[in-house]
Amino acid sequence: MLYPMPKKIQFAPSQAKWQLSSTQSVLVLVGLQNLRLMQGIQDSVLMQNLIQISNKAKALDIPIVDLYGDDLIQGMQQLGEYASTHPQLIFAGTITSMLKQILPHLQSVTEQICVIDDAILLSNQEQHIQWIDNISAQGLHHMNSYSLTRLWNLSAPAEYVLSSKGIMLAVAEQLDMDVLDIDPHVDLRQCGLDSIAVVSLVGV
């Protein structure tokens, strides 16, 4: 059931002290398949935030792991493989009872776990706020999608920003397209690259 996304001031401040880095992050999307089937989800703030952080992860070559029901074990194995090189686990999506059970186990592998507090879904807004406050008290990090993408941008290696590849990835992110789908001979304005998107790109 969708509900209004809580505001930043409604959450207890994060107590975590570690610094988020794009080169050490893995984006973990939980239950995305089921989320997409929900009525009204496509126009929701939640889906906009999920798309935003997913596109940013793709643009910066940050690994993305999908965790959902039947493939949970495979997803956990993938997380285990990344743990040595990418110890920062960034969670978004549906907060299931299964995820709540495995988070303490993941904390024994890495202390660098962050939940994107405006890109998750629980049963209702009250539980949403309460759960973020609880994990914050347990030492888990949380931040909103704007802060995440900003910190990823600031910590991205120069080659992702100041190179042909970086520019193409950034353009693809703005257009919500795959890089391989961009035809270099087609005017990007036909694909929806407007002045607002260009200003955003210059900011990157």
N, C-alpha and C. Protein backbone atom coordinates (compact mmCIF):
# COMPACT_ATOMS: atom_id res chain seq x y z
N MET A 1 0.85 -1.20 0.00
CA MET A 1 0.00 0.00 0.00
C MET A 1 0.89 1.25 0.00
N LEU A 2 0.70 2.12 -0.99
CA LEU A 2 1.49 3.34 -1.07
C LEU A 2 1.02 4.36 -0.03
N TYR A 3 1.94 5.17 0.46
CA TYR A 3 1.63 6.22 1.43
C TYR A 3 2.57 7.39 1.15
N PRO A 4 2.26 8.59 1.66
CA PRO A 4 3.15 9.74 1.43
C PRO A 4 4.54 9.47 2.00
N MET A 5 5.57 9.78 1.24
CA MET A 5 6.94 9.55 1.68
C MET A 5 7.27 10.49 2.85
N PRO A 6 7.78 9.95 3.97
CA PRO A 6 8.11 10.82 5.11
C PRO A 6 9.18 11.85 4.73
N LYS A 7 9.16 12.98 5.41
CA LYS A 7 10.15 14.03 5.19
C LYS A 7 11.41 13.74 6.02
N LYS A 8 12.51 14.33 5.59
CA LYS A 8 13.80 14.11 6.25
C LYS A 8 13.72 14.45 7.75
N ILE A 9 13.00 15.53 8.09
CA ILE A 9 12.96 15.96 9.50
C ILE A 9 12.18 15.00 10.39
N GLN A 10 11.45 14.05 9.78
CA GLN A 10 10.67 13.10 10.58
C GLN A 10 11.53 11.93 11.07
N PHE A 11 12.74 11.80 10.53
CA PHE A 11 13.62 10.70 10.93
C PHE A 11 14.63 11.14 11.98
N ALA A 12 15.03 10.20 12.84
CA ALA A 12 16.16 10.45 13.74
C ALA A 12 17.42 10.57 12.89
N PRO A 13 18.31 11.52 13.21
CA PRO A 13 19.54 11.68 12.42
C PRO A 13 20.39 10.41 12.45
N SER A 14 21.05 10.14 11.34
CA SER A 14 21.94 8.97 11.28
C SER A 14 23.14 9.19 12.19
N GLN A 15 23.53 8.13 12.91
CA GLN A 15 24.68 8.20 13.82
C GLN A 15 25.96 7.65 13.20
N ALA A 16 25.83 7.08 11.99
CA ALA A 16 26.99 6.44 11.35
C ALA A 16 28.04 7.49 10.98
N LYS A 17 29.32 7.11 11.11
CA LYS A 17 30.42 8.06 10.88
C LYS A 17 31.19 7.79 9.60
N TRP A 18 30.95 6.65 8.93
CA TRP A 18 31.76 6.32 7.76
C TRP A 18 31.34 7.16 6.55
N GLN A 19 32.30 7.35 5.64
CA GLN A 19 32.10 8.19 4.45
C GLN A 19 31.70 7.35 3.25
N LEU A 20 30.60 7.69 2.63
CA LEU A 20 30.11 6.95 1.47
C LEU A 20 30.98 7.23 0.24
N SER A 21 31.28 6.17 -0.53
CA SER A 21 32.11 6.32 -1.72
C SER A 21 31.53 5.51 -2.88
N SER A 22 31.50 6.11 -4.07
CA SER A 22 30.93 5.40 -5.24
C SER A 22 31.76 4.18 -5.62
N THR A 23 33.07 4.23 -5.38
CA THR A 23 33.94 3.12 -5.79
C THR A 23 33.84 1.92 -4.86
N GLN A 24 33.21 2.10 -3.69
CA GLN A 24 33.09 1.00 -2.73
C GLN A 24 31.64 0.55 -2.53
N SER A 25 30.72 1.14 -3.29
CA SER A 25 29.29 0.89 -3.08
C SER A 25 28.74 -0.25 -3.94
N VAL A 26 27.74 -0.92 -3.39
CA VAL A 26 26.88 -1.84 -4.14
C VAL A 26 25.44 -1.40 -3.86
N LEU A 27 24.65 -1.20 -4.90
CA LEU A 27 23.24 -0.85 -4.72
C LEU A 27 22.43 -2.13 -4.67
N VAL A 28 21.72 -2.35 -3.56
CA VAL A 28 20.92 -3.56 -3.38
C VAL A 28 19.44 -3.18 -3.47
N LEU A 29 18.78 -3.67 -4.52
CA LEU A 29 17.36 -3.38 -4.72
C LEU A 29 16.53 -4.58 -4.27
N VAL A 30 15.64 -4.37 -3.32
CA VAL A 30 14.89 -5.47 -2.71
C VAL A 30 13.45 -5.48 -3.22
N GLY A 31 13.03 -6.64 -3.75
CA GLY A 31 11.63 -6.84 -4.15
C GLY A 31 11.14 -5.90 -5.23
N LEU A 32 12.03 -5.52 -6.15
CA LEU A 32 11.66 -4.55 -7.18
C LEU A 32 10.59 -5.08 -8.12
N GLN A 33 10.64 -6.38 -8.41
CA GLN A 33 9.64 -6.98 -9.32
C GLN A 33 8.22 -6.82 -8.78
N ASN A 34 8.05 -7.12 -7.49
CA ASN A 34 6.73 -6.99 -6.87
C ASN A 34 6.29 -5.52 -6.77
N LEU A 35 7.26 -4.65 -6.51
CA LEU A 35 6.95 -3.22 -6.41
C LEU A 35 6.36 -2.69 -7.71
N ARG A 36 6.94 -3.13 -8.83
CA ARG A 36 6.50 -2.63 -10.14
C ARG A 36 5.06 -3.03 -10.46
N LEU A 37 4.55 -4.07 -9.79
CA LEU A 37 3.19 -4.54 -10.04
C LEU A 37 2.14 -3.78 -9.23
N MET A 38 2.58 -2.95 -8.28
CA MET A 38 1.64 -2.23 -7.43
C MET A 38 0.91 -1.14 -8.21
N GLN A 39 -0.36 -0.97 -7.89
CA GLN A 39 -1.18 0.04 -8.57
C GLN A 39 -0.71 1.44 -8.18
N GLY A 40 -0.50 2.30 -9.17
CA GLY A 40 -0.11 3.68 -8.91
C GLY A 40 1.36 3.90 -8.64
N ILE A 41 2.15 2.82 -8.69
CA ILE A 41 3.58 2.93 -8.33
C ILE A 41 4.37 3.76 -9.34
N GLN A 42 4.00 3.67 -10.62
CA GLN A 42 4.80 4.31 -11.67
C GLN A 42 4.91 5.82 -11.50
N ASP A 43 3.86 6.45 -10.98
CA ASP A 43 3.86 7.91 -10.82
C ASP A 43 4.23 8.34 -9.40
N SER A 44 4.68 7.41 -8.58
CA SER A 44 4.95 7.72 -7.18
C SER A 44 6.35 8.31 -6.97
N VAL A 45 6.50 9.03 -5.87
CA VAL A 45 7.81 9.57 -5.48
C VAL A 45 8.79 8.43 -5.24
N LEU A 46 8.28 7.34 -4.66
CA LEU A 46 9.12 6.17 -4.39
C LEU A 46 9.77 5.66 -5.68
N MET A 47 8.97 5.46 -6.73
CA MET A 47 9.51 4.94 -7.98
C MET A 47 10.46 5.94 -8.64
N GLN A 48 10.14 7.23 -8.56
CA GLN A 48 11.04 8.26 -9.10
C GLN A 48 12.40 8.19 -8.43
N ASN A 49 12.39 8.02 -7.11
CA ASN A 49 13.65 7.95 -6.36
C ASN A 49 14.43 6.68 -6.69
N LEU A 50 13.71 5.56 -6.83
CA LEU A 50 14.36 4.30 -7.19
C LEU A 50 15.00 4.38 -8.58
N ILE A 51 14.29 4.99 -9.52
CA ILE A 51 14.83 5.14 -10.87
C ILE A 51 16.05 6.06 -10.85
N GLN A 52 15.96 7.13 -10.07
CA GLN A 52 17.07 8.09 -9.98
C GLN A 52 18.35 7.43 -9.47
N ILE A 53 18.24 6.68 -8.38
CA ILE A 53 19.46 6.08 -7.82
C ILE A 53 19.96 4.91 -8.67
N SER A 54 19.03 4.19 -9.32
CA SER A 54 19.44 3.10 -10.22
C SER A 54 20.19 3.66 -11.43
N ASN A 55 19.67 4.73 -12.01
CA ASN A 55 20.33 5.35 -13.16
C ASN A 55 21.70 5.90 -12.79
N LYS A 56 21.79 6.49 -11.59
CA LYS A 56 23.08 7.02 -11.15
C LYS A 56 24.08 5.89 -10.94
N ALA A 57 23.62 4.77 -10.38
CA ALA A 57 24.52 3.62 -10.19
C ALA A 57 25.03 3.11 -11.53
N LYS A 58 24.14 3.01 -12.52
CA LYS A 58 24.56 2.55 -13.85
C LYS A 58 25.56 3.52 -14.47
N ALA A 59 25.31 4.82 -14.30
CA ALA A 59 26.19 5.84 -14.89
C ALA A 59 27.59 5.81 -14.30
N LEU A 60 27.71 5.37 -13.05
CA LEU A 60 29.01 5.34 -12.38
C LEU A 60 29.57 3.92 -12.25
N ASP A 61 28.97 2.98 -12.99
CA ASP A 61 29.42 1.58 -12.95
C ASP A 61 29.40 0.99 -11.54
N ILE A 62 28.43 1.39 -10.75
CA ILE A 62 28.27 0.83 -9.40
C ILE A 62 27.46 -0.46 -9.54
N PRO A 63 27.95 -1.58 -8.99
CA PRO A 63 27.21 -2.85 -9.12
C PRO A 63 25.81 -2.75 -8.52
N ILE A 64 24.85 -3.40 -9.19
CA ILE A 64 23.47 -3.45 -8.69
C ILE A 64 23.08 -4.91 -8.47
N VAL A 65 22.60 -5.22 -7.28
CA VAL A 65 22.17 -6.58 -6.95
C VAL A 65 20.67 -6.56 -6.67
N ASP A 66 19.92 -7.43 -7.34
CA ASP A 66 18.48 -7.56 -7.10
C ASP A 66 18.23 -8.67 -6.09
N LEU A 67 17.55 -8.35 -5.01
CA LEU A 67 17.16 -9.36 -4.02
C LEU A 67 15.65 -9.52 -4.07
N TYR A 68 15.19 -10.72 -4.38
CA TYR A 68 13.75 -10.97 -4.32
C TYR A 68 13.48 -12.44 -4.08
N GLY A 69 12.49 -12.66 -3.20
CA GLY A 69 12.01 -13.99 -2.81
C GLY A 69 12.80 -15.19 -3.24
N ASP A 70 12.48 -15.72 -4.44
CA ASP A 70 13.04 -16.99 -4.87
C ASP A 70 14.54 -16.95 -5.13
N ASP A 71 15.08 -15.78 -5.43
CA ASP A 71 16.51 -15.68 -5.74
C ASP A 71 17.32 -15.07 -4.60
N LEU A 72 16.76 -15.08 -3.40
CA LEU A 72 17.41 -14.44 -2.27
C LEU A 72 18.79 -15.02 -2.00
N ILE A 73 18.90 -16.35 -2.08
CA ILE A 73 20.19 -17.01 -1.81
C ILE A 73 21.23 -16.59 -2.83
N GLN A 74 20.82 -16.56 -4.11
CA GLN A 74 21.74 -16.13 -5.16
C GLN A 74 22.17 -14.68 -4.92
N GLY A 75 21.22 -13.84 -4.52
CA GLY A 75 21.53 -12.44 -4.24
C GLY A 75 22.51 -12.30 -3.10
N MET A 76 22.32 -13.10 -2.05
CA MET A 76 23.23 -13.07 -0.91
C MET A 76 24.63 -13.52 -1.33
N GLN A 77 24.70 -14.51 -2.21
CA GLN A 77 26.00 -14.96 -2.72
C GLN A 77 26.70 -13.84 -3.48
N GLN A 78 25.92 -13.11 -4.29
CA GLN A 78 26.49 -11.98 -5.03
C GLN A 78 27.03 -10.92 -4.08
N LEU A 79 26.27 -10.63 -3.02
CA LEU A 79 26.72 -9.65 -2.04
C LEU A 79 28.00 -10.10 -1.37
N GLY A 80 28.08 -11.41 -1.10
CA GLY A 80 29.29 -11.97 -0.50
C GLY A 80 30.50 -11.81 -1.41
N GLU A 81 30.28 -11.97 -2.72
CA GLU A 81 31.37 -11.83 -3.68
C GLU A 81 31.87 -10.39 -3.76
N TYR A 82 30.94 -9.44 -3.62
CA TYR A 82 31.33 -8.02 -3.70
C TYR A 82 31.94 -7.50 -2.40
N ALA A 83 31.67 -8.19 -1.28
CA ALA A 83 32.00 -7.66 0.04
C ALA A 83 33.46 -7.24 0.19
N SER A 84 34.39 -8.00 -0.41
CA SER A 84 35.81 -7.69 -0.23
C SER A 84 36.23 -6.42 -0.96
N THR A 85 35.62 -6.16 -2.13
CA THR A 85 36.01 -4.99 -2.92
C THR A 85 35.02 -3.83 -2.79
N HIS A 86 33.76 -4.14 -2.48
CA HIS A 86 32.72 -3.11 -2.34
C HIS A 86 31.99 -3.31 -1.01
N PRO A 87 32.60 -2.87 0.10
CA PRO A 87 32.03 -3.16 1.43
C PRO A 87 30.82 -2.31 1.81
N GLN A 88 30.47 -1.32 0.98
CA GLN A 88 29.34 -0.44 1.32
C GLN A 88 28.06 -0.93 0.63
N LEU A 89 27.13 -1.43 1.42
CA LEU A 89 25.87 -1.97 0.90
C LEU A 89 24.77 -0.91 1.04
N ILE A 90 24.23 -0.48 -0.10
CA ILE A 90 23.22 0.57 -0.13
C ILE A 90 21.86 -0.06 -0.46
N PHE A 91 20.92 -0.04 0.48
CA PHE A 91 19.64 -0.75 0.31
C PHE A 91 18.49 0.19 -0.06
N ALA A 92 17.65 -0.30 -1.00
CA ALA A 92 16.42 0.41 -1.38
C ALA A 92 15.41 -0.64 -1.83
N GLY A 93 14.13 -0.24 -1.87
CA GLY A 93 13.09 -1.18 -2.31
C GLY A 93 12.14 -1.53 -1.18
N THR A 94 11.60 -2.75 -1.23
CA THR A 94 10.64 -3.21 -0.23
C THR A 94 11.36 -3.75 1.00
N ILE A 95 11.00 -3.24 2.17
CA ILE A 95 11.62 -3.74 3.40
C ILE A 95 10.79 -4.93 3.89
N THR A 96 11.24 -6.12 3.57
CA THR A 96 10.53 -7.35 3.91
C THR A 96 11.01 -7.90 5.25
N SER A 97 10.24 -8.83 5.81
CA SER A 97 10.65 -9.47 7.06
C SER A 97 11.95 -10.25 6.85
N MET A 98 12.12 -10.81 5.65
CA MET A 98 13.35 -11.53 5.33
C MET A 98 14.55 -10.60 5.38
N LEU A 99 14.41 -9.40 4.83
CA LEU A 99 15.52 -8.44 4.84
C LEU A 99 15.86 -8.04 6.28
N LYS A 100 14.83 -7.83 7.09
CA LYS A 100 15.06 -7.46 8.49
C LYS A 100 15.85 -8.55 9.22
N GLN A 101 15.63 -9.81 8.82
CA GLN A 101 16.34 -10.93 9.45
C GLN A 101 17.80 -11.02 9.00
N ILE A 102 18.05 -10.68 7.71
CA ILE A 102 19.43 -10.86 7.21
C ILE A 102 20.33 -9.66 7.48
N LEU A 103 19.73 -8.49 7.77
CA LEU A 103 20.56 -7.30 8.01
C LEU A 103 21.56 -7.49 9.15
N PRO A 104 21.15 -8.07 10.31
CA PRO A 104 22.13 -8.29 11.38
C PRO A 104 23.29 -9.19 10.94
N HIS A 105 23.00 -10.20 10.08
CA HIS A 105 24.07 -11.08 9.58
C HIS A 105 25.01 -10.30 8.67
N LEU A 106 24.45 -9.42 7.84
CA LEU A 106 25.28 -8.60 6.96
C LEU A 106 26.15 -7.64 7.77
N GLN A 107 25.63 -7.19 8.91
CA GLN A 107 26.40 -6.28 9.77
C GLN A 107 27.65 -6.95 10.32
N SER A 108 27.61 -8.29 10.42
CA SER A 108 28.79 -9.01 10.91
C SER A 108 29.86 -9.09 9.82
N VAL A 109 29.45 -8.89 8.55
CA VAL A 109 30.38 -8.91 7.42
C VAL A 109 30.92 -7.51 7.15
N THR A 110 30.04 -6.51 7.19
CA THR A 110 30.45 -5.12 6.97
C THR A 110 29.60 -4.19 7.82
N GLU A 111 30.24 -3.20 8.41
CA GLU A 111 29.50 -2.21 9.20
C GLU A 111 28.95 -1.10 8.31
N GLN A 112 29.39 -1.09 7.05
CA GLN A 112 29.02 0.00 6.16
C GLN A 112 27.74 -0.35 5.37
N ILE A 113 26.62 -0.26 6.07
CA ILE A 113 25.30 -0.52 5.48
C ILE A 113 24.48 0.76 5.55
N CYS A 114 23.89 1.14 4.43
CA CYS A 114 23.10 2.37 4.38
C CYS A 114 21.75 2.09 3.73
N VAL A 115 20.69 2.60 4.32
CA VAL A 115 19.34 2.48 3.77
C VAL A 115 18.93 3.84 3.20
N ILE A 116 18.41 3.84 1.98
CA ILE A 116 17.94 5.09 1.37
C ILE A 116 16.51 5.33 1.84
N ASP A 117 16.36 6.28 2.76
CA ASP A 117 15.10 6.38 3.52
C ASP A 117 13.91 6.92 2.72
N ASP A 118 14.14 7.46 1.51
CA ASP A 118 12.99 7.86 0.69
C ASP A 118 12.85 6.98 -0.56
N ALA A 119 13.50 5.82 -0.52
CA ALA A 119 13.40 4.87 -1.64
C ALA A 119 13.09 3.47 -1.12
N ILE A 120 12.34 3.41 0.00
CA ILE A 120 11.94 2.13 0.59
C ILE A 120 10.43 2.14 0.83
N LEU A 121 9.87 0.94 0.98
CA LEU A 121 8.44 0.81 1.25
C LEU A 121 8.21 -0.18 2.38
N LEU A 122 7.43 0.25 3.39
CA LEU A 122 6.97 -0.64 4.45
C LEU A 122 5.44 -0.67 4.41
N SER A 123 4.80 -1.12 5.48
CA SER A 123 3.33 -1.25 5.47
C SER A 123 2.62 0.10 5.49
N ASN A 124 3.18 1.04 6.26
CA ASN A 124 2.58 2.37 6.34
C ASN A 124 3.64 3.39 6.75
N GLN A 125 3.27 4.66 6.75
CA GLN A 125 4.24 5.71 7.03
C GLN A 125 4.80 5.62 8.46
N GLU A 126 3.92 5.28 9.41
CA GLU A 126 4.36 5.19 10.81
C GLU A 126 5.44 4.12 10.97
N GLN A 127 5.22 2.93 10.36
CA GLN A 127 6.23 1.87 10.43
C GLN A 127 7.51 2.27 9.72
N HIS A 128 7.37 3.00 8.62
CA HIS A 128 8.52 3.50 7.85
C HIS A 128 9.43 4.34 8.75
N ILE A 129 8.83 5.33 9.42
CA ILE A 129 9.61 6.23 10.30
C ILE A 129 10.20 5.45 11.46
N GLN A 130 9.39 4.58 12.07
CA GLN A 130 9.83 3.79 13.23
C GLN A 130 11.01 2.89 12.88
N TRP A 131 10.95 2.25 11.69
CA TRP A 131 12.01 1.32 11.30
C TRP A 131 13.32 2.07 11.05
N ILE A 132 13.24 3.22 10.39
CA ILE A 132 14.45 4.02 10.16
C ILE A 132 15.06 4.44 11.49
N ASP A 133 14.22 4.86 12.43
CA ASP A 133 14.72 5.25 13.76
C ASP A 133 15.38 4.07 14.47
N ASN A 134 14.79 2.87 14.32
CA ASN A 134 15.34 1.67 14.96
C ASN A 134 16.71 1.30 14.40
N ILE A 135 16.83 1.30 13.05
CA ILE A 135 18.12 0.91 12.46
C ILE A 135 19.19 1.96 12.74
N SER A 136 18.75 3.21 12.85
CA SER A 136 19.69 4.29 13.18
C SER A 136 20.27 4.07 14.58
N ALA A 137 19.41 3.64 15.50
CA ALA A 137 19.85 3.35 16.87
C ALA A 137 20.81 2.16 16.91
N GLN A 138 20.69 1.26 15.91
CA GLN A 138 21.57 0.09 15.84
C GLN A 138 22.87 0.37 15.08
N GLY A 139 23.06 1.61 14.66
CA GLY A 139 24.32 1.98 14.01
C GLY A 139 24.31 1.92 12.50
N LEU A 140 23.15 1.58 11.89
CA LEU A 140 23.08 1.58 10.43
C LEU A 140 22.90 3.01 9.92
N HIS A 141 23.48 3.27 8.77
CA HIS A 141 23.42 4.59 8.16
C HIS A 141 22.10 4.73 7.39
N HIS A 142 21.60 5.95 7.27
CA HIS A 142 20.48 6.21 6.36
C HIS A 142 20.60 7.62 5.82
N MET A 143 20.13 7.79 4.59
CA MET A 143 20.12 9.11 3.94
C MET A 143 19.08 9.08 2.84
N ASN A 144 18.77 10.25 2.27
CA ASN A 144 17.79 10.26 1.18
C ASN A 144 18.48 10.11 -0.18
N SER A 145 17.68 9.94 -1.22
CA SER A 145 18.24 9.66 -2.55
C SER A 145 19.04 10.83 -3.10
N TYR A 146 18.63 12.07 -2.76
CA TYR A 146 19.39 13.24 -3.22
C TYR A 146 20.80 13.22 -2.64
N SER A 147 20.90 12.97 -1.32
CA SER A 147 22.22 12.93 -0.67
C SER A 147 23.08 11.81 -1.24
N LEU A 148 22.45 10.66 -1.51
CA LEU A 148 23.19 9.52 -2.07
C LEU A 148 23.79 9.87 -3.42
N THR A 149 22.96 10.39 -4.34
CA THR A 149 23.47 10.68 -5.69
C THR A 149 24.52 11.79 -5.64
N ARG A 150 24.34 12.74 -4.74
CA ARG A 150 25.33 13.84 -4.59
C ARG A 150 26.67 13.28 -4.12
N LEU A 151 26.65 12.43 -3.10
CA LEU A 151 27.89 11.85 -2.57
C LEU A 151 28.54 10.92 -3.59
N TRP A 152 27.73 10.16 -4.33
CA TRP A 152 28.28 9.32 -5.39
C TRP A 152 28.98 10.17 -6.45
N ASN A 153 28.34 11.28 -6.83
CA ASN A 153 28.96 12.18 -7.82
C ASN A 153 30.29 12.73 -7.32
N LEU A 154 30.30 13.19 -6.08
CA LEU A 154 31.49 13.83 -5.52
C LEU A 154 32.65 12.85 -5.36
N SER A 155 32.33 11.57 -5.15
CA SER A 155 33.39 10.58 -4.93
C SER A 155 33.71 9.77 -6.18
N ALA A 156 33.06 10.09 -7.30
CA ALA A 156 33.29 9.33 -8.54
C ALA A 156 34.68 9.61 -9.10
N PRO A 157 35.37 8.58 -9.61
CA PRO A 157 36.67 8.79 -10.25
C PRO A 157 36.54 9.75 -11.43
N ALA A 158 37.58 10.52 -11.70
CA ALA A 158 37.55 11.56 -12.74
C ALA A 158 37.15 11.00 -14.10
N GLU A 159 37.55 9.74 -14.39
CA GLU A 159 37.27 9.20 -15.73
C GLU A 159 35.77 9.02 -15.98
N TYR A 160 34.96 9.01 -14.91
CA TYR A 160 33.51 8.88 -15.11
C TYR A 160 32.86 10.23 -15.39
N VAL A 161 33.59 11.30 -15.15
CA VAL A 161 33.04 12.64 -15.35
C VAL A 161 33.72 13.34 -16.53
N LEU A 162 35.04 13.23 -16.60
CA LEU A 162 35.82 13.98 -17.59
C LEU A 162 36.30 13.10 -18.73
N SER A 163 35.42 12.30 -19.29
CA SER A 163 35.80 11.44 -20.41
C SER A 163 34.60 11.25 -21.32
N SER A 164 34.86 10.75 -22.52
CA SER A 164 33.76 10.48 -23.47
C SER A 164 32.77 9.50 -22.87
N LYS A 165 33.33 8.44 -22.22
CA LYS A 165 32.46 7.43 -21.61
C LYS A 165 31.60 8.06 -20.51
N GLY A 166 32.24 8.89 -19.69
CA GLY A 166 31.51 9.52 -18.59
C GLY A 166 30.39 10.41 -19.09
N ILE A 167 30.66 11.16 -20.16
CA ILE A 167 29.64 12.04 -20.73
C ILE A 167 28.48 11.22 -21.29
N MET A 168 28.80 10.13 -22.01
CA MET A 168 27.75 9.28 -22.57
C MET A 168 26.90 8.65 -21.47
N LEU A 169 27.56 8.20 -20.40
CA LEU A 169 26.82 7.60 -19.28
C LEU A 169 25.91 8.63 -18.61
N ALA A 170 26.41 9.85 -18.46
CA ALA A 170 25.62 10.91 -17.84
C ALA A 170 24.42 11.28 -18.71
N VAL A 171 24.63 11.34 -20.03
CA VAL A 171 23.53 11.63 -20.96
C VAL A 171 22.48 10.51 -20.90
N ALA A 172 22.96 9.26 -20.90
CA ALA A 172 22.05 8.11 -20.82
C ALA A 172 21.22 8.16 -19.53
N GLU A 173 21.87 8.58 -18.44
CA GLU A 173 21.17 8.69 -17.16
C GLU A 173 20.05 9.73 -17.26
N GLN A 174 20.35 10.89 -17.85
CA GLN A 174 19.35 11.95 -17.98
C GLN A 174 18.17 11.52 -18.85
N LEU A 175 18.46 10.73 -19.89
CA LEU A 175 17.41 10.31 -20.82
C LEU A 175 16.71 9.03 -20.38
N ASP A 176 17.21 8.44 -19.27
CA ASP A 176 16.67 7.16 -18.80
C ASP A 176 16.74 6.10 -19.90
N MET A 177 17.91 6.04 -20.57
CA MET A 177 18.14 5.09 -21.66
C MET A 177 19.41 4.30 -21.38
N ASP A 178 19.55 3.18 -22.09
CA ASP A 178 20.80 2.44 -22.06
C ASP A 178 21.77 3.12 -23.02
N VAL A 179 23.05 3.15 -22.63
CA VAL A 179 24.07 3.81 -23.47
C VAL A 179 24.05 3.26 -24.89
N LEU A 180 23.88 1.95 -25.01
CA LEU A 180 23.91 1.30 -26.33
C LEU A 180 22.72 1.70 -27.21
N ASP A 181 21.67 2.26 -26.59
CA ASP A 181 20.49 2.67 -27.35
C ASP A 181 20.62 4.08 -27.93
N ILE A 182 21.67 4.80 -27.53
CA ILE A 182 21.85 6.17 -28.01
C ILE A 182 22.55 6.16 -29.37
N ASP A 183 21.88 6.71 -30.35
CA ASP A 183 22.44 6.80 -31.71
C ASP A 183 23.20 8.12 -31.83
N PRO A 184 24.53 8.07 -32.04
CA PRO A 184 25.33 9.31 -32.12
C PRO A 184 24.93 10.22 -33.28
N HIS A 185 24.19 9.68 -34.25
CA HIS A 185 23.79 10.48 -35.42
C HIS A 185 22.42 11.13 -35.25
N VAL A 186 21.78 10.88 -34.11
CA VAL A 186 20.44 11.44 -33.86
C VAL A 186 20.55 12.62 -32.89
N ASP A 187 19.86 13.71 -33.21
CA ASP A 187 19.82 14.88 -32.33
C ASP A 187 19.22 14.45 -30.99
N LEU A 188 19.98 14.65 -29.91
CA LEU A 188 19.53 14.18 -28.59
C LEU A 188 18.27 14.89 -28.11
N ARG A 189 17.96 16.04 -28.71
CA ARG A 189 16.72 16.72 -28.33
C ARG A 189 15.50 15.90 -28.73
N GLN A 190 15.67 15.08 -29.77
CA GLN A 190 14.57 14.20 -30.18
C GLN A 190 14.34 13.09 -29.15
N CYS A 191 15.37 12.81 -28.35
CA CYS A 191 15.26 11.77 -27.31
C CYS A 191 14.77 12.36 -25.99
N GLY A 192 14.59 13.67 -25.96
CA GLY A 192 14.09 14.29 -24.73
C GLY A 192 15.12 15.04 -23.93
N LEU A 193 16.31 15.30 -24.51
CA LEU A 193 17.34 16.05 -23.78
C LEU A 193 17.01 17.54 -23.88
N ASP A 194 16.33 18.06 -22.87
CA ASP A 194 15.93 19.47 -22.89
C ASP A 194 16.92 20.33 -22.12
N SER A 195 16.63 21.62 -22.04
CA SER A 195 17.55 22.56 -21.39
C SER A 195 17.74 22.24 -19.90
N ILE A 196 16.69 21.75 -19.25
CA ILE A 196 16.79 21.39 -17.83
C ILE A 196 17.78 20.25 -17.64
N ALA A 197 17.70 19.24 -18.52
CA ALA A 197 18.62 18.11 -18.44
C ALA A 197 20.05 18.55 -18.70
N VAL A 198 20.24 19.50 -19.62
CA VAL A 198 21.59 20.00 -19.92
C VAL A 198 22.17 20.72 -18.71
N VAL A 199 21.36 21.54 -18.04
CA VAL A 199 21.81 22.23 -16.83
C VAL A 199 22.22 21.22 -15.76
N SER A 200 21.43 20.16 -15.62
CA SER A 200 21.74 19.10 -14.66
C SER A 200 23.06 18.41 -15.01
N LEU A 201 23.29 18.18 -16.31
CA LEU A 201 24.54 17.55 -16.76
C LEU A 201 25.73 18.44 -16.46
N VAL A 202 25.59 19.74 -16.68
CA VAL A 202 26.69 20.67 -16.40
C VAL A 202 27.02 20.65 -14.92
N GLY A 203 26.00 20.48 -14.09
CA GLY A 203 26.21 20.38 -12.65
C GLY A 203 27.02 19.18 -12.26
N VAL A 204 26.88 18.07 -13.00
CA VAL A 204 27.66 16.86 -12.75
C VAL A 204 29.12 17.12 -13.06
